Short mmCIF file of C-alpha atoms and ligand atoms in Angstrom, two decimals:
data_model
loop_
_atom_site.label_atom_id
_atom_site.label_comp_id
_atom_site.label_asym_id
_atom_site.label_seq_id
_atom_site.Cartn_x
_atom_site.Cartn_y
_atom_site.Cartn_z
CA MET A 1 10.78 26.30 6.82
CA ALA A 2 13.44 24.40 3.79
CA GLY A 3 15.26 22.34 5.23
CA ARG A 4 12.33 21.20 8.37
CA PHE A 5 9.67 18.59 7.75
CA ASP A 6 7.95 18.24 10.76
CA LEU A 7 6.14 21.87 11.03
CA PRO A 8 2.69 21.39 10.68
CA GLU A 9 1.52 24.52 8.25
CA PRO A 10 -2.28 26.18 10.27
CA ASP A 11 -4.66 27.05 8.15
CA ALA A 12 -7.17 30.05 9.74
CA PHE A 13 -9.00 27.27 11.08
CA THR A 14 -6.79 25.16 12.40
CA ARG A 15 -4.88 27.97 13.62
CA THR A 16 -7.01 27.94 17.39
CA TYR A 17 -6.36 24.07 17.84
CA TRP A 18 -2.30 24.86 17.56
CA ASP A 19 -2.56 28.38 19.51
CA ALA A 20 -3.49 26.34 22.72
CA ALA A 21 -1.34 23.66 21.83
CA ALA A 22 1.35 26.99 22.16
CA GLU A 23 -0.26 27.08 26.18
CA GLY A 24 -0.54 23.29 26.77
CA ARG A 25 -4.00 22.38 25.75
CA LEU A 26 -5.51 19.87 24.07
CA LEU A 27 -8.34 20.28 21.53
CA ILE A 28 -11.02 18.24 19.76
CA ARG A 29 -13.99 19.27 18.04
CA ARG A 30 -17.71 17.69 19.51
CA CYS A 31 -20.84 17.92 17.32
CA ARG A 32 -23.61 18.60 19.13
CA ALA A 33 -26.03 17.09 16.70
CA CYS A 34 -24.73 13.67 17.31
CA GLY A 35 -22.36 14.20 20.29
CA ARG A 36 -19.45 12.25 18.99
CA ALA A 37 -16.07 13.85 19.11
CA HIS A 38 -13.31 13.86 16.30
CA HIS A 39 -10.17 14.57 15.32
CA TYR A 40 -8.15 15.62 13.50
CA PRO A 41 -10.51 18.55 14.01
CA ARG A 42 -13.23 19.56 10.82
CA GLU A 43 -14.87 22.33 10.41
CA PHE A 44 -17.91 20.47 10.27
CA CYS A 45 -19.00 16.51 11.80
CA PRO A 46 -16.91 13.56 8.97
CA HIS A 47 -19.76 12.00 11.09
CA CYS A 48 -23.58 13.27 10.39
CA TRP A 49 -21.77 16.34 8.19
CA SER A 50 -23.61 19.00 11.03
CA GLU A 51 -22.12 22.27 10.92
CA ASP A 52 -23.08 22.68 14.76
CA VAL A 53 -19.36 21.63 16.11
CA ALA A 54 -17.86 23.08 19.07
CA TRP A 55 -13.79 22.93 20.56
CA GLU A 56 -13.27 21.49 23.11
CA PRO A 57 -11.15 21.03 25.59
CA ALA A 58 -9.82 17.12 25.18
CA SER A 59 -8.33 15.55 28.93
CA GLY A 60 -5.33 14.35 27.34
CA ARG A 61 -5.67 11.33 28.45
CA ALA A 62 -4.50 7.87 25.56
CA THR A 63 -4.55 4.69 25.38
CA LEU A 64 -2.34 3.34 22.94
CA TYR A 65 -3.38 1.78 20.20
CA THR A 66 -0.05 0.18 18.43
CA TRP A 67 4.10 1.96 17.39
CA SER A 68 6.39 1.12 15.96
CA VAL A 69 10.22 2.81 17.49
CA VAL A 70 11.64 4.05 14.61
CA HIS A 71 15.02 3.87 14.00
CA ARG A 72 15.57 5.09 9.92
CA ASN A 73 14.95 9.07 8.06
CA ASP A 74 16.11 10.90 6.08
CA LEU A 75 14.00 13.87 6.05
CA PRO A 76 14.96 17.02 9.03
CA PRO A 77 15.28 17.02 11.87
CA PHE A 78 14.10 13.38 11.82
CA ALA A 79 18.01 11.83 11.30
CA GLU A 80 18.61 13.60 14.66
CA ARG A 81 15.78 12.50 16.80
CA THR A 82 16.40 8.44 15.81
CA PRO A 83 14.48 6.59 17.73
CA TYR A 84 11.82 7.68 17.84
CA VAL A 85 8.33 6.33 18.89
CA ALA A 86 6.07 6.64 16.60
CA ALA A 87 2.19 6.04 17.58
CA VAL A 88 -1.16 5.97 17.57
CA VAL A 89 -3.02 6.34 20.81
CA ASP A 90 -6.87 6.22 21.82
CA LEU A 91 -7.92 9.52 23.05
CA ALA A 92 -10.05 9.35 26.15
CA GLU A 93 -13.37 11.11 24.23
CA GLY A 94 -12.83 8.09 22.07
CA PRO A 95 -11.11 10.03 18.66
CA ARG A 96 -7.80 8.34 17.74
CA MET A 97 -5.11 10.21 17.02
CA MET A 98 -1.64 9.79 15.15
CA THR A 99 1.46 10.91 17.50
CA GLU A 100 4.80 10.43 19.46
CA VAL A 101 4.74 9.21 22.84
CA VAL A 102 8.13 10.69 24.66
CA GLY A 103 10.34 9.41 27.52
CA ALA A 104 9.04 6.47 28.14
CA ALA A 105 12.43 4.91 29.15
CA GLU A 106 15.74 6.11 28.91
CA SER A 107 17.37 3.91 26.15
CA PRO A 108 20.98 3.27 24.65
CA ALA A 109 21.44 5.02 21.22
CA GLY A 110 20.10 2.23 18.97
CA GLU A 111 18.25 0.37 21.93
CA PRO A 112 14.23 0.92 21.49
CA PRO A 113 12.49 1.95 24.62
CA ALA A 114 10.44 -1.56 24.82
CA GLY A 115 9.95 -1.97 28.13
CA GLU A 116 7.28 0.41 29.26
CA LEU A 117 5.58 -0.08 25.48
CA SER A 118 2.80 -1.81 25.83
CA ALA A 119 -1.17 -2.22 23.78
CA GLY A 120 -3.39 0.06 25.76
CA ALA A 121 -1.17 1.48 27.96
CA GLU A 122 -1.68 4.80 29.72
CA LEU A 123 -0.92 7.62 28.04
CA GLU A 124 -1.24 11.53 29.29
CA VAL A 125 -0.50 14.77 26.31
CA ALA A 126 2.73 16.59 26.47
CA PHE A 127 3.91 19.52 24.70
CA ARG A 128 7.56 19.74 22.54
CA GLU A 129 7.54 23.19 21.39
CA GLY A 130 4.20 23.67 20.83
CA ILE A 131 2.99 20.09 19.78
CA PRO A 132 1.21 17.35 21.53
CA VAL A 133 2.98 14.90 22.59
CA PHE A 134 2.11 12.33 24.66
CA ARG A 135 4.36 10.47 27.89
CA ILE A 136 2.97 6.67 29.61
CA VAL A 137 1.22 7.40 33.01
CA ARG A 138 3.42 5.65 35.40
CA SER A 139 1.04 4.10 37.67
CA ALA A 140 -0.31 5.45 40.52
CA ILE A 141 -1.49 2.42 42.78
CA GLY A 142 -1.08 2.37 46.30
CA GLY A 143 1.30 5.76 45.81
CA MET B 1 -30.26 -11.71 -21.07
CA VAL B 2 -27.92 -10.08 -22.90
CA ALA B 3 -24.28 -11.87 -22.43
CA ARG B 4 -22.16 -8.79 -21.21
CA ARG B 5 -19.41 -7.87 -23.35
CA LYS B 6 -16.37 -9.81 -22.44
CA VAL B 7 -13.36 -8.42 -21.81
CA ALA B 8 -9.07 -10.48 -22.38
CA VAL B 9 -6.06 -9.40 -21.15
CA VAL B 10 -3.98 -9.88 -24.25
CA GLY B 11 -1.16 -8.80 -24.10
CA VAL B 12 1.37 -8.14 -20.71
CA ALA B 13 5.26 -6.97 -21.26
CA LEU B 14 7.83 -5.35 -17.96
CA SER B 15 10.06 -2.61 -19.66
CA ASP B 16 14.26 -2.93 -18.38
CA CYS B 17 13.57 -3.48 -14.57
CA GLY B 18 15.65 -2.99 -11.55
CA ARG B 19 19.07 -1.35 -11.96
CA VAL B 20 18.21 0.97 -15.08
CA ASP B 21 20.24 4.39 -14.51
CA ASP B 22 19.83 5.39 -18.07
CA ALA B 23 16.69 5.92 -18.95
CA THR B 24 13.84 8.45 -18.46
CA PRO B 25 10.29 6.86 -16.72
CA TYR B 26 8.65 7.83 -19.90
CA ALA B 27 11.30 5.52 -22.20
CA LEU B 28 10.33 2.94 -19.11
CA HIS B 29 6.43 3.49 -19.88
CA ALA B 30 7.04 3.77 -23.72
CA GLN B 31 9.41 0.24 -23.68
CA ALA B 32 6.29 -1.56 -22.07
CA ALA B 33 3.95 -0.41 -23.93
CA ARG B 34 5.25 -1.12 -27.57
CA ARG B 35 6.69 -4.30 -25.01
CA ALA B 36 2.53 -5.10 -24.57
CA LEU B 37 1.49 -3.92 -28.19
CA ALA B 38 4.54 -6.51 -29.35
CA ASP B 39 3.16 -9.50 -26.87
CA ALA B 40 -0.58 -8.90 -28.27
CA GLY B 41 0.67 -8.41 -32.09
CA LEU B 42 -2.25 -5.90 -31.57
CA ASP B 43 -1.68 -3.12 -34.09
CA ARG B 44 -1.65 0.23 -32.24
CA SER B 45 -4.29 1.38 -34.16
CA LEU B 46 -6.71 -0.87 -32.36
CA VAL B 47 -5.49 0.61 -28.69
CA ASP B 48 -8.47 3.50 -27.91
CA GLY B 49 -8.48 3.61 -24.20
CA PHE B 50 -5.24 4.98 -22.74
CA ALA B 51 -4.73 4.35 -18.36
CA SER B 52 -1.96 4.97 -16.41
CA ALA B 53 -0.81 7.55 -12.89
CA GLY B 54 1.74 8.67 -15.45
CA LEU B 55 4.22 11.57 -15.48
CA GLY B 56 3.35 15.82 -15.44
CA THR B 57 0.71 17.65 -14.05
CA LEU B 58 -1.78 16.45 -17.18
CA ALA B 59 -2.09 12.72 -16.53
CA PRO B 60 -1.88 11.29 -17.94
CA VAL B 61 -1.38 13.49 -20.88
CA GLU B 62 1.86 13.94 -20.78
CA VAL B 63 2.63 9.85 -21.14
CA ALA B 64 -0.40 9.45 -23.94
CA GLU B 65 1.91 11.90 -26.25
CA TYR B 66 4.62 10.58 -25.64
CA LEU B 67 3.64 7.51 -26.37
CA GLY B 68 1.83 9.43 -29.49
CA LEU B 69 -1.78 8.48 -28.72
CA ARG B 70 -4.93 10.06 -29.22
CA PRO B 71 -7.33 7.90 -27.14
CA THR B 72 -11.08 8.19 -26.28
CA TRP B 73 -11.12 7.26 -23.04
CA VAL B 74 -8.76 7.41 -20.90
CA ASP B 75 -8.55 7.15 -17.26
CA SER B 76 -5.70 8.42 -13.89
CA THR B 77 -7.50 7.16 -11.39
CA SER B 78 -4.20 7.93 -8.23
CA VAL B 79 -4.73 5.79 -5.67
CA GLY B 80 -1.44 4.39 -4.73
CA GLY B 81 0.21 1.10 -5.96
CA SER B 82 -3.37 -0.42 -5.88
CA THR B 83 -4.32 1.88 -9.00
CA TRP B 84 -3.65 -0.77 -11.34
CA GLU B 85 -6.05 -2.21 -10.29
CA VAL B 86 -8.43 -0.47 -10.43
CA MET B 87 -7.97 0.79 -13.53
CA ALA B 88 -8.05 -2.54 -15.55
CA ALA B 89 -11.52 -2.50 -13.35
CA HIS B 90 -12.30 0.51 -14.82
CA ALA B 91 -11.42 0.04 -19.06
CA ALA B 92 -13.34 -3.54 -18.05
CA ASP B 93 -15.72 -1.67 -17.23
CA ALA B 94 -15.54 0.55 -20.54
CA ILE B 95 -14.72 -1.71 -22.88
CA THR B 96 -18.17 -3.63 -21.86
CA ALA B 97 -19.87 -0.72 -21.71
CA GLY B 98 -18.75 -0.12 -25.81
CA HIS B 99 -17.19 2.53 -24.76
CA ALA B 100 -13.04 1.62 -25.55
CA ARG B 101 -12.43 -1.24 -27.69
CA VAL B 102 -8.28 -1.74 -26.62
CA VAL B 103 -7.60 -0.45 -23.55
CA LEU B 104 -3.60 0.87 -22.57
CA LEU B 105 -1.94 0.52 -19.09
CA ALA B 106 1.27 1.97 -19.45
CA TYR B 107 3.32 2.67 -15.84
CA GLY B 108 6.71 3.46 -15.32
CA SER B 109 9.49 4.54 -12.78
CA THR B 110 13.00 5.15 -11.79
CA ALA B 111 12.84 5.11 -8.13
CA ARG B 112 15.35 3.75 -7.70
CA ALA B 113 17.59 6.17 -10.28
CA ASP B 114 16.37 8.74 -8.59
CA VAL B 115 17.42 8.21 -5.36
CA ARG B 116 21.09 7.09 -6.23
CA ALA B 117 21.16 10.51 -8.28
CA GLY B 118 19.36 12.63 -5.14
CA ARG B 119 17.13 13.60 -7.19
CA ARG B 120 14.58 12.54 -4.55
CA THR B 121 14.97 11.50 -0.63
CA GLY B 122 14.59 8.39 0.62
CA THR B 123 11.73 9.41 2.85
CA LEU B 124 8.98 11.05 0.75
CA SER B 125 7.47 14.11 2.78
CA PHE B 126 4.28 14.67 1.46
CA GLY B 127 4.00 17.35 2.35
CA THR B 128 2.22 19.86 5.60
CA ARG B 129 -0.98 21.09 4.88
CA GLY B 130 -4.31 19.72 5.28
CA PRO B 131 -4.62 17.02 7.25
CA LEU B 132 -1.12 16.44 6.77
CA GLN B 133 -0.37 19.75 9.63
CA PHE B 134 -1.69 16.74 12.01
CA GLU B 135 0.34 14.64 11.03
CA VAL B 136 4.30 15.67 10.19
CA PRO B 137 5.48 16.51 13.25
CA TYR B 138 5.27 12.57 14.33
CA GLY B 139 7.59 11.16 11.74
CA HIS B 140 5.51 8.45 10.75
CA THR B 141 7.60 7.18 7.99
CA LEU B 142 5.80 4.70 5.27
CA ILE B 143 7.82 1.86 6.96
CA ALA B 144 6.20 2.98 10.09
CA LYS B 145 2.53 3.09 8.67
CA TYR B 146 3.30 -0.49 8.22
CA ALA B 147 5.39 -1.63 11.61
CA MET B 148 2.04 -0.50 13.75
CA ALA B 149 -0.17 -2.14 12.07
CA ALA B 150 2.08 -5.23 11.79
CA ARG B 151 2.07 -4.89 15.32
CA ARG B 152 -1.86 -4.43 16.20
CA HIS B 153 -1.84 -7.87 14.37
CA MET B 154 0.89 -9.19 16.39
CA ILE B 155 -0.60 -7.98 19.47
CA GLU B 156 -3.87 -9.32 18.93
CA TYR B 157 -3.77 -12.16 16.88
CA GLY B 158 0.01 -13.45 18.66
CA THR B 159 1.67 -13.09 15.51
CA THR B 160 5.33 -13.91 15.30
CA ILE B 161 7.78 -11.72 13.84
CA GLU B 162 9.15 -15.45 12.58
CA GLN B 163 6.36 -15.43 10.70
CA LEU B 164 6.23 -12.26 9.49
CA ALA B 165 9.46 -12.99 8.06
CA GLU B 166 8.25 -16.35 6.39
CA VAL B 167 7.01 -13.86 3.59
CA ALA B 168 10.41 -12.50 3.23
CA VAL B 169 11.96 -15.88 2.50
CA GLN B 170 10.00 -17.56 0.32
CA ALA B 171 8.94 -14.51 -2.12
CA ARG B 172 12.83 -14.85 -1.75
CA ALA B 173 12.70 -18.27 -2.77
CA ASN B 174 9.81 -17.67 -5.70
CA ALA B 175 11.79 -15.08 -6.97
CA ALA B 176 15.36 -17.25 -6.94
CA LEU B 177 13.73 -18.95 -10.08
CA ASN B 178 12.60 -15.83 -11.50
CA PRO B 179 15.74 -14.48 -13.29
CA GLU B 180 13.65 -11.07 -14.79
CA ALA B 181 13.81 -10.64 -10.31
CA MET B 182 16.15 -8.07 -8.97
CA PHE B 183 17.13 -9.82 -5.53
CA ARG B 184 17.83 -13.63 -5.98
CA THR B 185 20.08 -15.13 -3.58
CA PRO B 186 17.42 -17.30 -1.06
CA VAL B 187 17.83 -16.34 2.33
CA THR B 188 16.62 -17.78 6.04
CA VAL B 189 14.84 -16.00 8.54
CA ASP B 190 17.62 -15.85 11.17
CA GLU B 191 18.93 -13.53 8.60
CA VAL B 192 15.54 -10.86 7.74
CA LEU B 193 15.39 -11.49 11.58
CA ALA B 194 19.28 -10.21 11.90
CA GLY B 195 19.14 -7.43 9.37
CA PRO B 196 19.61 -3.14 10.32
CA MET B 197 16.62 -2.11 12.19
CA ILE B 198 13.77 -0.40 9.66
CA ALA B 199 10.60 0.87 12.01
CA ASP B 200 10.46 -1.32 14.57
CA PRO B 201 9.40 -4.85 14.22
CA PHE B 202 10.82 -3.86 10.44
CA THR B 203 14.35 -4.85 9.68
CA LYS B 204 15.34 -4.85 6.07
CA LEU B 205 14.30 -7.70 4.31
CA HIS B 206 10.51 -6.69 6.22
CA CYS B 207 10.50 -4.41 3.91
CA CYS B 208 10.29 -4.10 -0.25
CA VAL B 209 13.37 -3.41 -3.38
CA ARG B 210 13.95 -0.44 -4.27
CA SER B 211 13.75 -0.20 -8.24
CA ASP B 212 13.18 1.26 -10.81
CA GLY B 213 10.67 0.01 -14.06
CA GLY B 214 7.23 0.07 -16.14
CA ALA B 215 4.83 -2.54 -16.64
CA ALA B 216 2.51 -2.83 -19.68
CA VAL B 217 -1.34 -4.36 -20.30
CA LEU B 218 -3.11 -4.57 -23.09
CA LEU B 219 -7.19 -5.42 -22.78
CA ALA B 220 -9.12 -6.58 -24.80
CA ALA B 221 -13.11 -6.81 -26.06
CA GLU B 222 -13.85 -10.45 -27.38
CA GLU B 223 -14.25 -9.27 -31.08
CA TYR B 224 -10.37 -9.06 -30.57
CA VAL B 225 -9.34 -11.55 -29.14
CA ARG B 226 -8.67 -13.85 -32.21
CA ASP B 227 -7.04 -11.10 -34.16
CA CYS B 228 -4.04 -11.67 -31.39
CA ARG B 229 -1.44 -13.57 -30.68
CA THR B 230 -1.65 -14.79 -27.40
CA SER B 231 -4.54 -16.65 -26.15
CA PRO B 232 -6.91 -15.18 -24.07
CA VAL B 233 -6.92 -13.83 -20.02
CA TRP B 234 -10.03 -13.40 -19.23
CA VAL B 235 -10.96 -10.52 -16.75
CA LEU B 236 -13.89 -12.85 -14.32
CA GLY B 237 -14.29 -9.60 -11.86
CA SER B 238 -13.15 -6.71 -10.02
CA GLY B 239 -13.78 -4.97 -6.67
CA GLU B 240 -12.97 -1.82 -5.31
CA HIS B 241 -12.18 0.07 -2.15
CA VAL B 242 -10.58 3.20 -0.71
CA SER B 243 -10.09 3.46 3.43
CA HIS B 244 -8.73 6.67 4.97
CA ALA B 245 -6.04 8.56 4.11
CA ALA B 246 -4.95 9.41 7.63
CA MET B 247 -3.23 6.14 10.01
CA SER B 248 -5.74 8.09 12.57
CA GLU B 249 -9.35 7.39 10.72
CA TRP B 250 -8.76 3.78 10.18
CA ALA B 251 -11.07 2.33 12.45
CA ASP B 252 -8.42 -1.27 12.73
CA PHE B 253 -5.42 -1.79 11.59
CA THR B 254 -5.99 -5.57 11.84
CA VAL B 255 -7.79 -5.21 8.36
CA SER B 256 -7.16 -3.70 5.21
CA PRO B 257 -9.14 -3.21 1.92
CA ALA B 258 -8.60 -5.37 0.16
CA ALA B 259 -11.22 -7.40 2.91
CA VAL B 260 -13.81 -5.10 0.79
CA SER B 261 -12.55 -5.19 -2.18
CA GLY B 262 -11.96 -9.04 -2.50
CA ARG B 263 -15.22 -10.20 -1.15
CA LEU B 264 -16.74 -8.19 -4.11
CA ALA B 265 -14.59 -9.04 -6.62
CA PHE B 266 -15.03 -13.00 -5.52
CA GLU B 267 -18.72 -12.48 -5.67
CA ARG B 268 -18.01 -10.08 -8.58
CA ALA B 269 -16.40 -12.94 -10.46
CA GLY B 270 -18.66 -16.17 -9.25
CA VAL B 271 -15.87 -17.97 -7.36
CA ARG B 272 -14.49 -18.75 -4.13
CA PRO B 273 -11.11 -17.99 -3.32
CA ASP B 274 -10.47 -21.73 -2.40
CA GLU B 275 -10.91 -22.04 -5.96
CA MET B 276 -7.79 -19.77 -6.57
CA ASP B 277 -4.11 -21.77 -8.71
CA PHE B 278 -2.28 -19.12 -6.83
CA ALA B 279 -2.50 -14.87 -5.71
CA GLU B 280 -0.57 -12.28 -6.10
CA ILE B 281 -0.88 -9.77 -3.30
CA TYR B 282 1.09 -6.12 -3.20
CA ASP B 283 3.96 -6.88 -0.44
CA ALA B 284 5.21 -3.40 -0.37
CA PHE B 285 6.36 -5.14 3.09
CA THR B 286 5.40 -9.00 5.05
CA TYR B 287 2.40 -7.51 6.96
CA MET B 288 0.48 -7.48 3.50
CA THR B 289 1.18 -10.34 2.51
CA LEU B 290 -0.58 -12.24 5.91
CA VAL B 291 -2.64 -9.47 6.58
CA THR B 292 -4.30 -9.59 2.38
CA LEU B 293 -4.96 -13.62 2.20
CA GLU B 294 -6.86 -12.97 6.08
CA ASP B 295 -8.71 -10.00 4.06
CA LEU B 296 -9.23 -12.27 0.73
CA GLY B 297 -10.40 -15.39 2.41
CA PHE B 298 -7.85 -17.59 2.02
CA CYS B 299 -8.05 -18.27 5.60
CA GLY B 300 -9.60 -16.57 9.01
CA LYS B 301 -8.93 -14.03 10.82
CA GLY B 302 -5.93 -14.06 13.22
CA GLU B 303 -4.98 -16.94 10.68
CA GLY B 304 -2.47 -15.39 8.46
CA GLY B 305 0.12 -16.44 10.04
CA ALA B 306 -0.03 -19.97 10.54
CA PHE B 307 -1.72 -19.91 7.01
CA VAL B 308 2.28 -18.05 5.80
CA GLU B 309 4.48 -20.93 7.77
CA LYS B 310 5.94 -24.09 5.83
CA GLY B 311 7.00 -22.92 2.85
CA ARG B 312 3.05 -23.19 1.61
CA LEU B 313 3.73 -19.61 -0.15
CA ARG B 314 6.02 -21.26 -2.64
CA VAL B 315 5.71 -22.13 -6.39
CA GLY B 316 5.46 -25.79 -6.05
CA GLY B 317 5.53 -25.53 -1.87
CA GLY B 318 1.95 -27.59 -1.94
CA GLY B 319 0.04 -24.78 -0.48
CA LEU B 320 -0.91 -21.22 -1.96
CA PRO B 321 1.64 -20.22 -4.01
CA VAL B 322 2.02 -15.88 -3.53
CA ASN B 323 3.93 -13.43 -5.75
CA THR B 324 5.45 -15.62 -8.16
CA ASP B 325 7.67 -14.16 -9.35
CA GLY B 326 8.86 -12.13 -5.77
CA GLY B 327 6.56 -9.93 -5.92
CA GLY B 328 7.76 -6.85 -4.45
CA LEU B 329 9.89 -7.96 -1.48
CA SER B 330 12.47 -9.46 -4.05
CA ALA B 331 11.17 -8.54 -7.84
CA GLN B 332 10.76 -4.97 -8.81
CA HIS B 333 9.20 -2.50 -6.41
CA PRO B 334 9.31 1.08 -8.66
CA GLY B 335 6.79 2.40 -6.17
CA MET B 336 3.03 1.50 -7.71
CA ARG B 337 3.72 -2.49 -8.17
CA GLY B 338 -0.26 -3.18 -9.04
CA LEU B 339 0.65 -3.92 -13.05
CA PHE B 340 2.72 -6.18 -11.84
CA LEU B 341 1.09 -8.16 -10.40
CA LEU B 342 -1.16 -8.30 -13.10
CA VAL B 343 1.72 -8.86 -15.75
CA GLU B 344 2.62 -11.71 -13.60
CA ALA B 345 -0.80 -13.47 -12.97
CA VAL B 346 -1.90 -12.89 -16.53
CA ARG B 347 2.16 -14.65 -17.62
CA GLN B 348 0.90 -18.14 -14.72
CA LEU B 349 -1.97 -17.85 -16.41
CA ARG B 350 -0.86 -19.10 -19.97
CA GLY B 351 1.70 -21.39 -18.91
CA GLU B 352 4.67 -18.25 -19.65
CA GLY B 353 5.94 -18.89 -15.54
CA GLY B 354 9.51 -21.21 -16.15
CA GLU B 355 11.22 -22.35 -13.36
CA ARG B 356 7.71 -20.37 -11.68
CA GLN B 357 5.60 -21.98 -13.05
CA VAL B 358 3.03 -22.80 -10.85
CA ARG B 359 0.92 -26.86 -11.57
CA ARG B 360 -2.44 -27.48 -10.61
CA GLY B 361 -2.02 -31.04 -8.40
CA ALA B 362 0.04 -33.99 -9.55
CA ASP B 363 -0.35 -34.19 -13.50
CA GLY B 364 1.42 -30.73 -13.80
CA ALA B 365 -2.05 -28.81 -15.04
CA LEU B 366 -1.45 -25.31 -15.66
CA PRO B 367 -3.24 -22.66 -13.58
CA ARG B 368 -7.00 -21.84 -14.65
CA LEU B 369 -7.53 -19.01 -11.87
CA GLY B 370 -5.70 -16.93 -10.09
CA VAL B 371 -6.41 -13.51 -8.40
CA ALA B 372 -4.31 -9.71 -8.04
CA SER B 373 -4.69 -7.67 -5.56
CA GLY B 374 -3.75 -4.22 -4.65
CA THR B 375 -2.91 -2.11 -1.57
CA GLY B 376 -2.11 1.36 -2.41
CA GLY B 377 -1.07 4.27 0.06
CA TRP B 378 -0.46 2.33 4.01
CA PHE B 379 -3.45 0.50 3.31
CA CYS B 380 -5.51 3.60 2.08
CA SER B 381 -7.22 2.20 -1.28
CA SER B 382 -7.17 -1.61 -3.06
CA GLY B 383 -7.93 -3.35 -6.67
CA THR B 384 -9.06 -7.16 -6.27
CA VAL B 385 -9.09 -8.47 -9.66
CA VAL B 386 -9.55 -12.63 -10.24
CA LEU B 387 -7.99 -13.72 -13.78
CA GLY B 388 -9.05 -16.70 -15.42
CA VAL B 389 -8.10 -19.40 -19.31
ZN1 ZN C 401 -21.91 14.62 14.28
#
């Protein structure tokens, strides 16, 4: 673990989430008492404090709320990854999620892949080494 | 109705600031504390309360001991850069309640020297466990978080990068009048935009300086004011609010927690934002100044971009002087800047601003009311204090 700052440290409860992600599935938590979904996952419902909460596969669809193309991060291994697109997205099920948008565009070094990034852009989940990230859904209208 | 025991700021000071390579954070706490006591002219034996984000594992015990204090009231609230506005509020409440008579707030940091000496990285790691495990894979740096918030404001309200740059330009203009500021050479909007990109849309000058430095503030019950060599600056009202820790838990990136702390502070002080003669606003990034001005009620939501244009934030700029010392963008930012806001607000209200002194109207009268609003983390927390003479 030493020397890398991008590795999540799962615990007994979140192991389910990361195991699913390793298999290419994004999970959220949904409360049976109030019906609301949440992310990041908690043992109980942060909205109503019910403990009647279960894992649920997310659709993997999301829209882009905001983003920043990061050019400086001296924590390994991010320095090798810059520029990358830090993003916050709204999952179709409601919860908001911190993530990265990958493959936004082929971009020359140092240039933000700005063209396709816009508020509300439709995204779909992808997985990079067991980590859920998002990519832009290229318009399928008429195709 | 029984009158509430009033509370005044009676002593303020900065330690050596800017580039301080040969002092420990303890020494900077102590230097600022000694200077604040000397400023007030109060005997140290009167200090029975101590508040600090502190150092070590028993904050604030280590710093209290270093200072030779054995307080009967302590606070180590740690909510980021806004800690000091929240602590000042707690201290004022303790004094009002009769649980303390004189409270010292002290801070010191060698953030700049630590990075230079390799004692820490420039980008901070906050860990990988608990909720952070859902954030660390994505490289959301502190600057990126603020950049994402700024972008959302630009999307929703059409705020421009030039308007955000105006905030940096005016902070530097005020810093040019402050001999204690770290960077004093004026900059232009074009120079801000042309700087190296850190996390878009923020180039380097949208981000605060990284300095060393400390500060101290001394609050006292009204019956001790007459023993001080300084004229009192009264704590009129305060408010605090905690929002989120994970960015995904923040409902609206265009509204800072100052919207709540500011409303509470103004309500409790019984004054309106438009009565303020100046504002000291936590500005680790240009967007913080702009959105906090909106959220404190100096302009409407979404109007911050227009509000900061035309030099209105400059001392003598004809608008609302903001960050009269040059702010975190140009003067000092050792990591938890909130205490510097209180120091500068008190100096302005005492008329000790020198070249950067705020004046009311054409007759050159000194300011009577000011507000200090601290923001902590990444819009995680806010503390607002209204001060007056
Ligand atoms: Zn629920």
